[in-house]
GROMACS .gro file of C-alpha atoms in nm:
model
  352
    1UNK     CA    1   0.000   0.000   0.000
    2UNK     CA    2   0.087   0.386  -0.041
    3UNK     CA    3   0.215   0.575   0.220
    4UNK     CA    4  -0.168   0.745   0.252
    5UNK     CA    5  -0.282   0.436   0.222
    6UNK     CA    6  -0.109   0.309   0.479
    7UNK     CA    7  -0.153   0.585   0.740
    8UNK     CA    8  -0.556   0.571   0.667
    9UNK     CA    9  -0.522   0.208   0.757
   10UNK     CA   10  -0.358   0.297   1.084
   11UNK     CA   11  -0.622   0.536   1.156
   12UNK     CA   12  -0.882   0.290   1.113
   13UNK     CA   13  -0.748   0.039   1.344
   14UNK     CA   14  -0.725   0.299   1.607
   15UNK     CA   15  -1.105   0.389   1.548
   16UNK     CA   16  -1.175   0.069   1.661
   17UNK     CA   17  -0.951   0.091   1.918
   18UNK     CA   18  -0.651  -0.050   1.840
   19UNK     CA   19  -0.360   0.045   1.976
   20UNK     CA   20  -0.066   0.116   1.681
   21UNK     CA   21   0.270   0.097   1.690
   22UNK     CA   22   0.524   0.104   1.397
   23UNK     CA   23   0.915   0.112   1.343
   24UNK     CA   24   1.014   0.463   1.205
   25UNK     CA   25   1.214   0.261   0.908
   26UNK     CA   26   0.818   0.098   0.824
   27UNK     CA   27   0.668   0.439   0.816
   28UNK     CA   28   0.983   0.570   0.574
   29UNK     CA   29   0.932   0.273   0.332
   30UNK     CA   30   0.531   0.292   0.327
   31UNK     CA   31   0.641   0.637   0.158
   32UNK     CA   32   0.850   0.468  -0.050
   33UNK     CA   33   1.186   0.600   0.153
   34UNK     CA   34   1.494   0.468   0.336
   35UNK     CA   35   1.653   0.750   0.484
   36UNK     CA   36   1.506   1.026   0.716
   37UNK     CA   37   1.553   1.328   0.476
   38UNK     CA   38   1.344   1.658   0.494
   39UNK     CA   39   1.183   1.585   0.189
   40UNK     CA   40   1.079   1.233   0.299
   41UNK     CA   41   1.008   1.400   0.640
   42UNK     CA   42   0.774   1.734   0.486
   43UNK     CA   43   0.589   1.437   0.305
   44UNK     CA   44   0.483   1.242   0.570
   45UNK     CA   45   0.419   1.474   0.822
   46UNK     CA   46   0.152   1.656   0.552
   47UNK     CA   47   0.043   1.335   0.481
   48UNK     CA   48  -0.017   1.296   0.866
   49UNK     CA   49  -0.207   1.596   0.916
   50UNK     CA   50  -0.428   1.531   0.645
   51UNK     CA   51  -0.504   1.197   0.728
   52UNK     CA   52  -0.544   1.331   1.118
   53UNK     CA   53  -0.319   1.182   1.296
   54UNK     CA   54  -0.057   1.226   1.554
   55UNK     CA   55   0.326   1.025   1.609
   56UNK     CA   56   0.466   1.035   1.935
   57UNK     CA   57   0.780   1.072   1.879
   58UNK     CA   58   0.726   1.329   1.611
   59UNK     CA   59   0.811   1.195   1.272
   60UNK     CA   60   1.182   1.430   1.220
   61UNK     CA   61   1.454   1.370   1.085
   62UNK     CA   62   1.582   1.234   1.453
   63UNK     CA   63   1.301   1.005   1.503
   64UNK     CA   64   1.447   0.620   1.588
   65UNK     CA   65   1.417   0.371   1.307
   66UNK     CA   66   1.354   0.057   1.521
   67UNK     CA   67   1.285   0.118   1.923
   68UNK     CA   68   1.145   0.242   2.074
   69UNK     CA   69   0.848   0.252   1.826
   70UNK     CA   70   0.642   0.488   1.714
   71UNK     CA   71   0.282   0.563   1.847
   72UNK     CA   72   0.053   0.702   1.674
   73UNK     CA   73  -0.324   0.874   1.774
   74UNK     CA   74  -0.619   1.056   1.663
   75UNK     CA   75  -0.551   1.395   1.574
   76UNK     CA   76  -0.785   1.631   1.788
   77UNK     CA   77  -0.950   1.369   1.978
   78UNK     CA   78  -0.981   1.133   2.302
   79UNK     CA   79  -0.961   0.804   2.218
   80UNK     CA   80  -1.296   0.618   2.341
   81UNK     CA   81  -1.285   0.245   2.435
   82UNK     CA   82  -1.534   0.029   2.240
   83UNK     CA   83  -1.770  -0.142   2.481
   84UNK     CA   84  -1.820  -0.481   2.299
   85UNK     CA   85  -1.608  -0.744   2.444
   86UNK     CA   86  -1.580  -0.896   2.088
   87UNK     CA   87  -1.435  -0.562   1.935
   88UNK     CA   88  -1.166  -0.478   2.170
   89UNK     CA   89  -1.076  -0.534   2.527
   90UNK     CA   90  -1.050  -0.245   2.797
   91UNK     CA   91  -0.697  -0.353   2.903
   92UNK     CA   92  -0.445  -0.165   2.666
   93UNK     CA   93  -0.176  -0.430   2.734
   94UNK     CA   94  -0.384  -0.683   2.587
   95UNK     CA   95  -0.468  -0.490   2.263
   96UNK     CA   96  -0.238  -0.631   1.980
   97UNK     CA   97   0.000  -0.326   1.844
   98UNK     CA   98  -0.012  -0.443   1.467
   99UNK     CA   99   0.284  -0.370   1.282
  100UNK     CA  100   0.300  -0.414   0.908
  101UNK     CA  101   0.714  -0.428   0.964
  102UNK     CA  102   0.752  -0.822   0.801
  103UNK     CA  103   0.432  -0.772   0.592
  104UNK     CA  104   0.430  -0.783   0.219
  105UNK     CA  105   0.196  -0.487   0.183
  106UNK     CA  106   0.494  -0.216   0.232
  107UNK     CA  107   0.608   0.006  -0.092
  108UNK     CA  108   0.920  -0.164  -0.192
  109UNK     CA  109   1.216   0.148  -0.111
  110UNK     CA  110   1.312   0.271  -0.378
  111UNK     CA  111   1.677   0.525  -0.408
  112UNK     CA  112   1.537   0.850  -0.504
  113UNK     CA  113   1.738   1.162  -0.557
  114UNK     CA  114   1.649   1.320  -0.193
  115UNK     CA  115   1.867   0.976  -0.041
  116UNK     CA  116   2.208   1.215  -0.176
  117UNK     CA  117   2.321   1.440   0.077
  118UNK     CA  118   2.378   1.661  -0.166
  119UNK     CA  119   1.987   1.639  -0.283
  120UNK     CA  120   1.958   1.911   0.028
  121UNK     CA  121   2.279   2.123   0.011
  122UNK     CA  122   2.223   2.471  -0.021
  123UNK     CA  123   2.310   2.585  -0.383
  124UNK     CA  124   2.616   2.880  -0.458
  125UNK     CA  125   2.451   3.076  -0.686
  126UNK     CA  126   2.578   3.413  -0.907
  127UNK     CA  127   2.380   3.669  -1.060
  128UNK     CA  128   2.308   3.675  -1.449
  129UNK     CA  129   2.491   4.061  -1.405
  130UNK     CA  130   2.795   3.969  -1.199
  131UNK     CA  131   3.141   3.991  -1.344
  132UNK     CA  132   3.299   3.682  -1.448
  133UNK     CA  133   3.602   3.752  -1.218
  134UNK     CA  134   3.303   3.719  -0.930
  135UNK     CA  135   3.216   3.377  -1.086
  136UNK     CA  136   3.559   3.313  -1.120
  137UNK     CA  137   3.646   3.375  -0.743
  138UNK     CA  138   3.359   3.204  -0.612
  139UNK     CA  139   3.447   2.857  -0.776
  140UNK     CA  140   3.780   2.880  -0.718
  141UNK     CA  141   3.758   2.990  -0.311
  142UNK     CA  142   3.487   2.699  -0.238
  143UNK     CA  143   3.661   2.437  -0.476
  144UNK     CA  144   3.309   2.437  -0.687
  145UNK     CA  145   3.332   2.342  -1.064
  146UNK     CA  146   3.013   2.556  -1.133
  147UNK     CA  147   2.767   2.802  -1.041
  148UNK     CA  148   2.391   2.798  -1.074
  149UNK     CA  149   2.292   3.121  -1.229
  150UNK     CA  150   2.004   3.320  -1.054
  151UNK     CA  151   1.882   3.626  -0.919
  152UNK     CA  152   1.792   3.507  -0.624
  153UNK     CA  153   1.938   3.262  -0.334
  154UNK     CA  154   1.586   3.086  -0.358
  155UNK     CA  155   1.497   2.988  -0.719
  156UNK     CA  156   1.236   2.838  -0.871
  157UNK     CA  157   1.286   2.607  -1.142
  158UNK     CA  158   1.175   2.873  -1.399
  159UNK     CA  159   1.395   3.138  -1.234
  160UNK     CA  160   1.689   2.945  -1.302
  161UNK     CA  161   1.906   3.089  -1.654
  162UNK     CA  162   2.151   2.860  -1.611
  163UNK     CA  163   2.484   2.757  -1.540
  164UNK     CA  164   2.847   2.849  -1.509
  165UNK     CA  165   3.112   2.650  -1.538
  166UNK     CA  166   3.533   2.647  -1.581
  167UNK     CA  167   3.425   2.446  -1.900
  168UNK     CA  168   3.180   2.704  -1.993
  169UNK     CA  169   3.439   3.028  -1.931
  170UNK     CA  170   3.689   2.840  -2.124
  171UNK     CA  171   3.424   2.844  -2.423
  172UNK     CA  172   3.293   3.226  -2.361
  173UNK     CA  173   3.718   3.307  -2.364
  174UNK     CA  174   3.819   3.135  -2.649
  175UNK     CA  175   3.541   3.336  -2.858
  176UNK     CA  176   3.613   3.667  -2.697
  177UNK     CA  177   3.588   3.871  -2.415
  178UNK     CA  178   3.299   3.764  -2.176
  179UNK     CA  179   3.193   4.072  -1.949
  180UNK     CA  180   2.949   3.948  -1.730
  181UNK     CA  181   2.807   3.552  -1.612
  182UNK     CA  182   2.539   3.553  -1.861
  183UNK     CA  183   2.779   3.555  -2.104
  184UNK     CA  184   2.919   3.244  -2.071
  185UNK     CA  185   2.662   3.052  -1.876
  186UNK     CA  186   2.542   2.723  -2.024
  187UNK     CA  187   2.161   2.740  -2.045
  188UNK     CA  188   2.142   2.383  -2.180
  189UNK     CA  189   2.027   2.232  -1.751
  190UNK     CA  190   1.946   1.928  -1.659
  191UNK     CA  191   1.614   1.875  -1.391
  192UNK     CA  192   1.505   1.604  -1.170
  193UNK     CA  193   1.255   1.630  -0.902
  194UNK     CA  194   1.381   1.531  -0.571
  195UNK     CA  195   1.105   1.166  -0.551
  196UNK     CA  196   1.274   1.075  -0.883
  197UNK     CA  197   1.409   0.703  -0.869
  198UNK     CA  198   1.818   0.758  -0.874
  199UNK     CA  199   1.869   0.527  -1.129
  200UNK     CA  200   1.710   0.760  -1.405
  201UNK     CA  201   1.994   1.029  -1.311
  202UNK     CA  202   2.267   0.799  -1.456
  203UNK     CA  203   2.104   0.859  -1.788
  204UNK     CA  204   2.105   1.252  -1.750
  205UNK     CA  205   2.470   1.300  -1.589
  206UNK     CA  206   2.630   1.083  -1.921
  207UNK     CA  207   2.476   1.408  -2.082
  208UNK     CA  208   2.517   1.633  -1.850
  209UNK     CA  209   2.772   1.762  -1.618
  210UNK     CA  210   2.527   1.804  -1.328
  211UNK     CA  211   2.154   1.753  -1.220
  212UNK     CA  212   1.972   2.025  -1.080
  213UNK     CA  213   1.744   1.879  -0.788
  214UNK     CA  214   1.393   2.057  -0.789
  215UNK     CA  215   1.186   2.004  -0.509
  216UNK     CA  216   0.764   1.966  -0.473
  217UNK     CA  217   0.744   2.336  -0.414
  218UNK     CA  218   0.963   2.408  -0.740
  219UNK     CA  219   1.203   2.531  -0.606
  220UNK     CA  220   1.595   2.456  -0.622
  221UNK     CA  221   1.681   2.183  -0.343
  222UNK     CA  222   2.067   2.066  -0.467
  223UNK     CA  223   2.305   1.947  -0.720
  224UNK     CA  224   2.386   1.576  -0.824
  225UNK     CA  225   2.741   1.537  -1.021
  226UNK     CA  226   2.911   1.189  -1.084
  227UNK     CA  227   3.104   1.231  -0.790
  228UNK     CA  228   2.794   1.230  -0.557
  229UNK     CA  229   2.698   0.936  -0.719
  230UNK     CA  230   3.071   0.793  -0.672
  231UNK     CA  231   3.050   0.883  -0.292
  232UNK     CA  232   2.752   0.735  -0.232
  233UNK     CA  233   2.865   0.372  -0.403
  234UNK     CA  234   3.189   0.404  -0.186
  235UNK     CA  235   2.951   0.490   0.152
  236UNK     CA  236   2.805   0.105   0.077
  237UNK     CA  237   3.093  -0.078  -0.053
  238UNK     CA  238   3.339   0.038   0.215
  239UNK     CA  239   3.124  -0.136   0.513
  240UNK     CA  240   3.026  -0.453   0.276
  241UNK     CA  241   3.439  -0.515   0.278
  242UNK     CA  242   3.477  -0.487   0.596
  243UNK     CA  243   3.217  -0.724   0.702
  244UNK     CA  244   3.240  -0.954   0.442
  245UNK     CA  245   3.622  -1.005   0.583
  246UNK     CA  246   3.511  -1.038   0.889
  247UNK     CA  247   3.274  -1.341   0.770
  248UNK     CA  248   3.587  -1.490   0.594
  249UNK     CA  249   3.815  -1.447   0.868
  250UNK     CA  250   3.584  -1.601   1.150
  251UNK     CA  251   3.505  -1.862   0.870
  252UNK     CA  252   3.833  -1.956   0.895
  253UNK     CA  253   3.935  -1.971   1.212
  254UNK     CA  254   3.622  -2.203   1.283
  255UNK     CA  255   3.751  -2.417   1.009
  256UNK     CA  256   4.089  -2.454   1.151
  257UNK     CA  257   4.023  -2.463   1.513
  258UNK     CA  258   3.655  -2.668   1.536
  259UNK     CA  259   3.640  -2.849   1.213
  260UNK     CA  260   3.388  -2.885   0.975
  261UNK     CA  261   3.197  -3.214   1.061
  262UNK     CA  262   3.155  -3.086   1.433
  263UNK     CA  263   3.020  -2.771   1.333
  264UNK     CA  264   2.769  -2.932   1.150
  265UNK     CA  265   2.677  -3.136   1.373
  266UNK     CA  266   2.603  -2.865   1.610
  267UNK     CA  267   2.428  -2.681   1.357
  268UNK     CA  268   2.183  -2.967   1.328
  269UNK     CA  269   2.144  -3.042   1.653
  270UNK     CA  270   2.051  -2.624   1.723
  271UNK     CA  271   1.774  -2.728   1.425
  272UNK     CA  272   1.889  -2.382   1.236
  273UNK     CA  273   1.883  -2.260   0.930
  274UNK     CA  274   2.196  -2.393   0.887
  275UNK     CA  275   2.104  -2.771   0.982
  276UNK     CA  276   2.228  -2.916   0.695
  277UNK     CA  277   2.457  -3.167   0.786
  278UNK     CA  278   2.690  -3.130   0.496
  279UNK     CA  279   2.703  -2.798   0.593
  280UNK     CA  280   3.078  -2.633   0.463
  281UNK     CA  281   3.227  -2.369   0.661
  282UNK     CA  282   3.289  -2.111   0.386
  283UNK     CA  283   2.890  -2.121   0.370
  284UNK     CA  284   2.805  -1.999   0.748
  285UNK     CA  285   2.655  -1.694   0.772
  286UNK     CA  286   2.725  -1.442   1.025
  287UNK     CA  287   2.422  -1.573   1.181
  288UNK     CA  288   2.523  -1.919   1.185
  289UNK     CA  289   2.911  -1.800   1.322
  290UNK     CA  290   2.762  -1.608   1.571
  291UNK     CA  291   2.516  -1.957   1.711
  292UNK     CA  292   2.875  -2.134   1.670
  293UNK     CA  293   3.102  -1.896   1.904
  294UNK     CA  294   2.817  -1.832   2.145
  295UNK     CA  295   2.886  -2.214   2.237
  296UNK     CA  296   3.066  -2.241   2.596
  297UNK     CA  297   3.277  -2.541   2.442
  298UNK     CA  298   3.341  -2.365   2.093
  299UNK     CA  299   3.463  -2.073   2.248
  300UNK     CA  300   3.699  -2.271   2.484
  301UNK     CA  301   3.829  -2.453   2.214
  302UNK     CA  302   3.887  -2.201   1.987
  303UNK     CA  303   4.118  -2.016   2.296
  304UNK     CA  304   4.105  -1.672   2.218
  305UNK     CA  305   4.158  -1.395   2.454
  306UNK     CA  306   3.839  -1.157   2.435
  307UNK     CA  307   3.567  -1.155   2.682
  308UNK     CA  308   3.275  -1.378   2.503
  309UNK     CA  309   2.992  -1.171   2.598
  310UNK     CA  310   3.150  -0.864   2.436
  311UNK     CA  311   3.254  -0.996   2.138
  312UNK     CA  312   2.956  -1.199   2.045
  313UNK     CA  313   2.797  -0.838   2.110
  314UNK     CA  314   3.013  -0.705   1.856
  315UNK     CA  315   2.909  -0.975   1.615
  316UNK     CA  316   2.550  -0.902   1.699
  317UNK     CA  317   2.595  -0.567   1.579
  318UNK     CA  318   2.804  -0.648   1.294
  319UNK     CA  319   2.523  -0.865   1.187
  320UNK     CA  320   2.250  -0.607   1.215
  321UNK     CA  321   2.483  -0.338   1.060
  322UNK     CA  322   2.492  -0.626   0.699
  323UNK     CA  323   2.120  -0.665   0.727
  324UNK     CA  324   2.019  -0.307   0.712
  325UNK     CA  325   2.271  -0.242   0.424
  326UNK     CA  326   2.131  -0.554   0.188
  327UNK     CA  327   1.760  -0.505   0.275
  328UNK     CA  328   1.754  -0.135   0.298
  329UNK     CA  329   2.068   0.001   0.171
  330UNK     CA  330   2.071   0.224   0.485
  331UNK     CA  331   2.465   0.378   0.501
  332UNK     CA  332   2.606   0.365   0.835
  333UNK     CA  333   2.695   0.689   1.030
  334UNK     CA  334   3.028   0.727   1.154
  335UNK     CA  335   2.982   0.615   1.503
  336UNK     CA  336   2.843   0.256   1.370
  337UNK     CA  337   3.142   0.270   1.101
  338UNK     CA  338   3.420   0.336   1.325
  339UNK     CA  339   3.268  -0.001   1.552
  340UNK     CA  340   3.256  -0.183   1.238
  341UNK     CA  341   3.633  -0.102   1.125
  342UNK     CA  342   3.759  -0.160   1.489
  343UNK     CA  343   3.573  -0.460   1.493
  344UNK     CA  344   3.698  -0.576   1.179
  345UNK     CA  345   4.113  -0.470   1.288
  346UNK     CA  346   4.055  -0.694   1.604
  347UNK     CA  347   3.945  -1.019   1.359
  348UNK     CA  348   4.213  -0.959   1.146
  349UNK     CA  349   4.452  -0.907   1.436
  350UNK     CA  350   4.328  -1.341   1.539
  351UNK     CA  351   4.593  -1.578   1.429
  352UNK     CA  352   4.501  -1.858   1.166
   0.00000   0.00000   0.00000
């Protein structure tokens, strides 16, 4: 369902007295979102207020993604508890919170435009009437390789005449004497509205230097070049090294230290998804290392010097960390990245 459709549902089920609950990262993908951007944020919180309903915590771009959860209520009114014993009960903690988090009713996210950080970076702009020593000066003190050309620090699309560039002064020079910006501004632009699907802008930058991001309101929100794009591939690949190492690494060392056919065994005695009794070690998940090292025995046998409880911790999180990256291609932030690498340094510091 649609992100309105979705919220309407919730309303319903609170009609009838339902108590509802829902993981922040549900309510982003019901809009068809993954990160908690303004745009994505302005969106639902409309959509909210139309639909009349309240979150508590507010839906921001701070809200939590898993817990605590979000709760959400009539708009403008006391909830009233329905009398009939076969609707709802009176005790709260007996009213199921229904969360469509594992459903298959959720908008699949899709990477949109407004997931780039710079999707919402404010935009250096020069005046059509400024010198081109001004242009000049501006690129070169805040290392930008162009300018959007405007009259105002607030465009709207159709206020935009276009842009200048080092490639563009080049041009203006080498066919005379350029006075001012909007003589050597490129007005051939490229546009993409801030909900457009990201893999659309790969088409438009092989044409075009950069992508001007337009927002709902029509007005200018960012810039998109290749090496935004770039940036954001290296944001995902960096922490899919690292924890795919790790994998190989504790791979290994169960390999060497346990042996296969008694990790198998285990395995199938645990009745996991790894139960197979043929079971190879290079095919463990995380999930399955982690079941293996939280044995007492294992752990003794594989004799290494960290505290159990902390490290299997440190697994836990390593695991979470590759989950939200291949199911939701959420980036980590730099406190969850500098665990991961110093995670990943002590596994590689483990003799094999």
């Amino acid at each position: 369902m649609a992100g309105r459709e979705y919220l309407e549902d919730i309303r319903t089920k609170l009609e009838l007295g339902r108590n509802q609950n829902r993981m922040g990262r549900s309510v982003l993908r019901a809009f068809g979102y993954v990160r908690r951007r303004t745009t994505s944020i302005e969106e639902i919180n409309t959509t909210l207020k139309e639909v009349g309903l309240v979150a508590d915590p507010p839906i921001s771009t701070e809200m939590p993604l898993e817990s605590p959860r979000i709760k959400f209520s009539l708009r403008d009114t006391t909830p009233q508890l329905v009398n009939d014993p076969d609707t709802v009960t009176t005790n709260t903690s007996d009213i199921p919170s229904q969360d469509d988090d594992d459903g298959g009713n959720l908008l699949e996210p899709a990477f949109t435009v407004s997931e780039l950080d710079s999707s919402e970076t404010p935009v250096e702009r020069v005046p059509p009437g400024a010198s081109v020593r001004e242009a000049y000066t501006k690129m070169r003190l805040k290392n930008y390789s162009q300018l959007v050309v405007a009259s105002n620090d607030n465009p709207r699309q159709q206020d935009i005449k276009g842009m200048v560039s080092f490639q563009s002064l080049a041009k203006a020079l080498m066919n005379g004497n350029p006075a001012t910006v909007s003589d050597c501004m490129d007005k051939d632009m490229s546009f993409a509205e801030d909900d457009t699907d990201l893999k659309s802008i790969l088409g438009q930058l092989s044409e075009n230097d950069v992508v001007l991001v337009i927002g709902q309101d029509k007005r200018l929100r960012g810039i998109i070049t290749a090496w935004d794009l770039a940036k954001e591939f290296a944001d995902l690949v960096d922490p899919f090294k690292r924890i795919g190492e790790i994998e190989e690494r504790l791979q290994t060392l169960v390999g060497k230290r346990l042996g296969n056919h008694r990790v198998a065994e285990f395995l199938k005695d645990k009745d996991t998804s790894d139960s197979d009794s043929t079971v190879e070690i290079e095919e463990l998940t995380m999930g399955g290392l982690q079941r293996v090292l939280q044995s007492p025995s294992h752990w003794d046998d594989l004799g290494l010097v960290f505290e159990q409880d902390v490290f299997i911790k440190a697994l836990d999180d390593v695991r979470n960390y590759r989950n939200r990256l291949m199911h939701f291609g959420d980036p980590l932030n730099e406190t969850e990245m500098t665990q991961l690498t110093n995670f990943c340094r002590t596994v590689r510091e483990i003799p094999l």
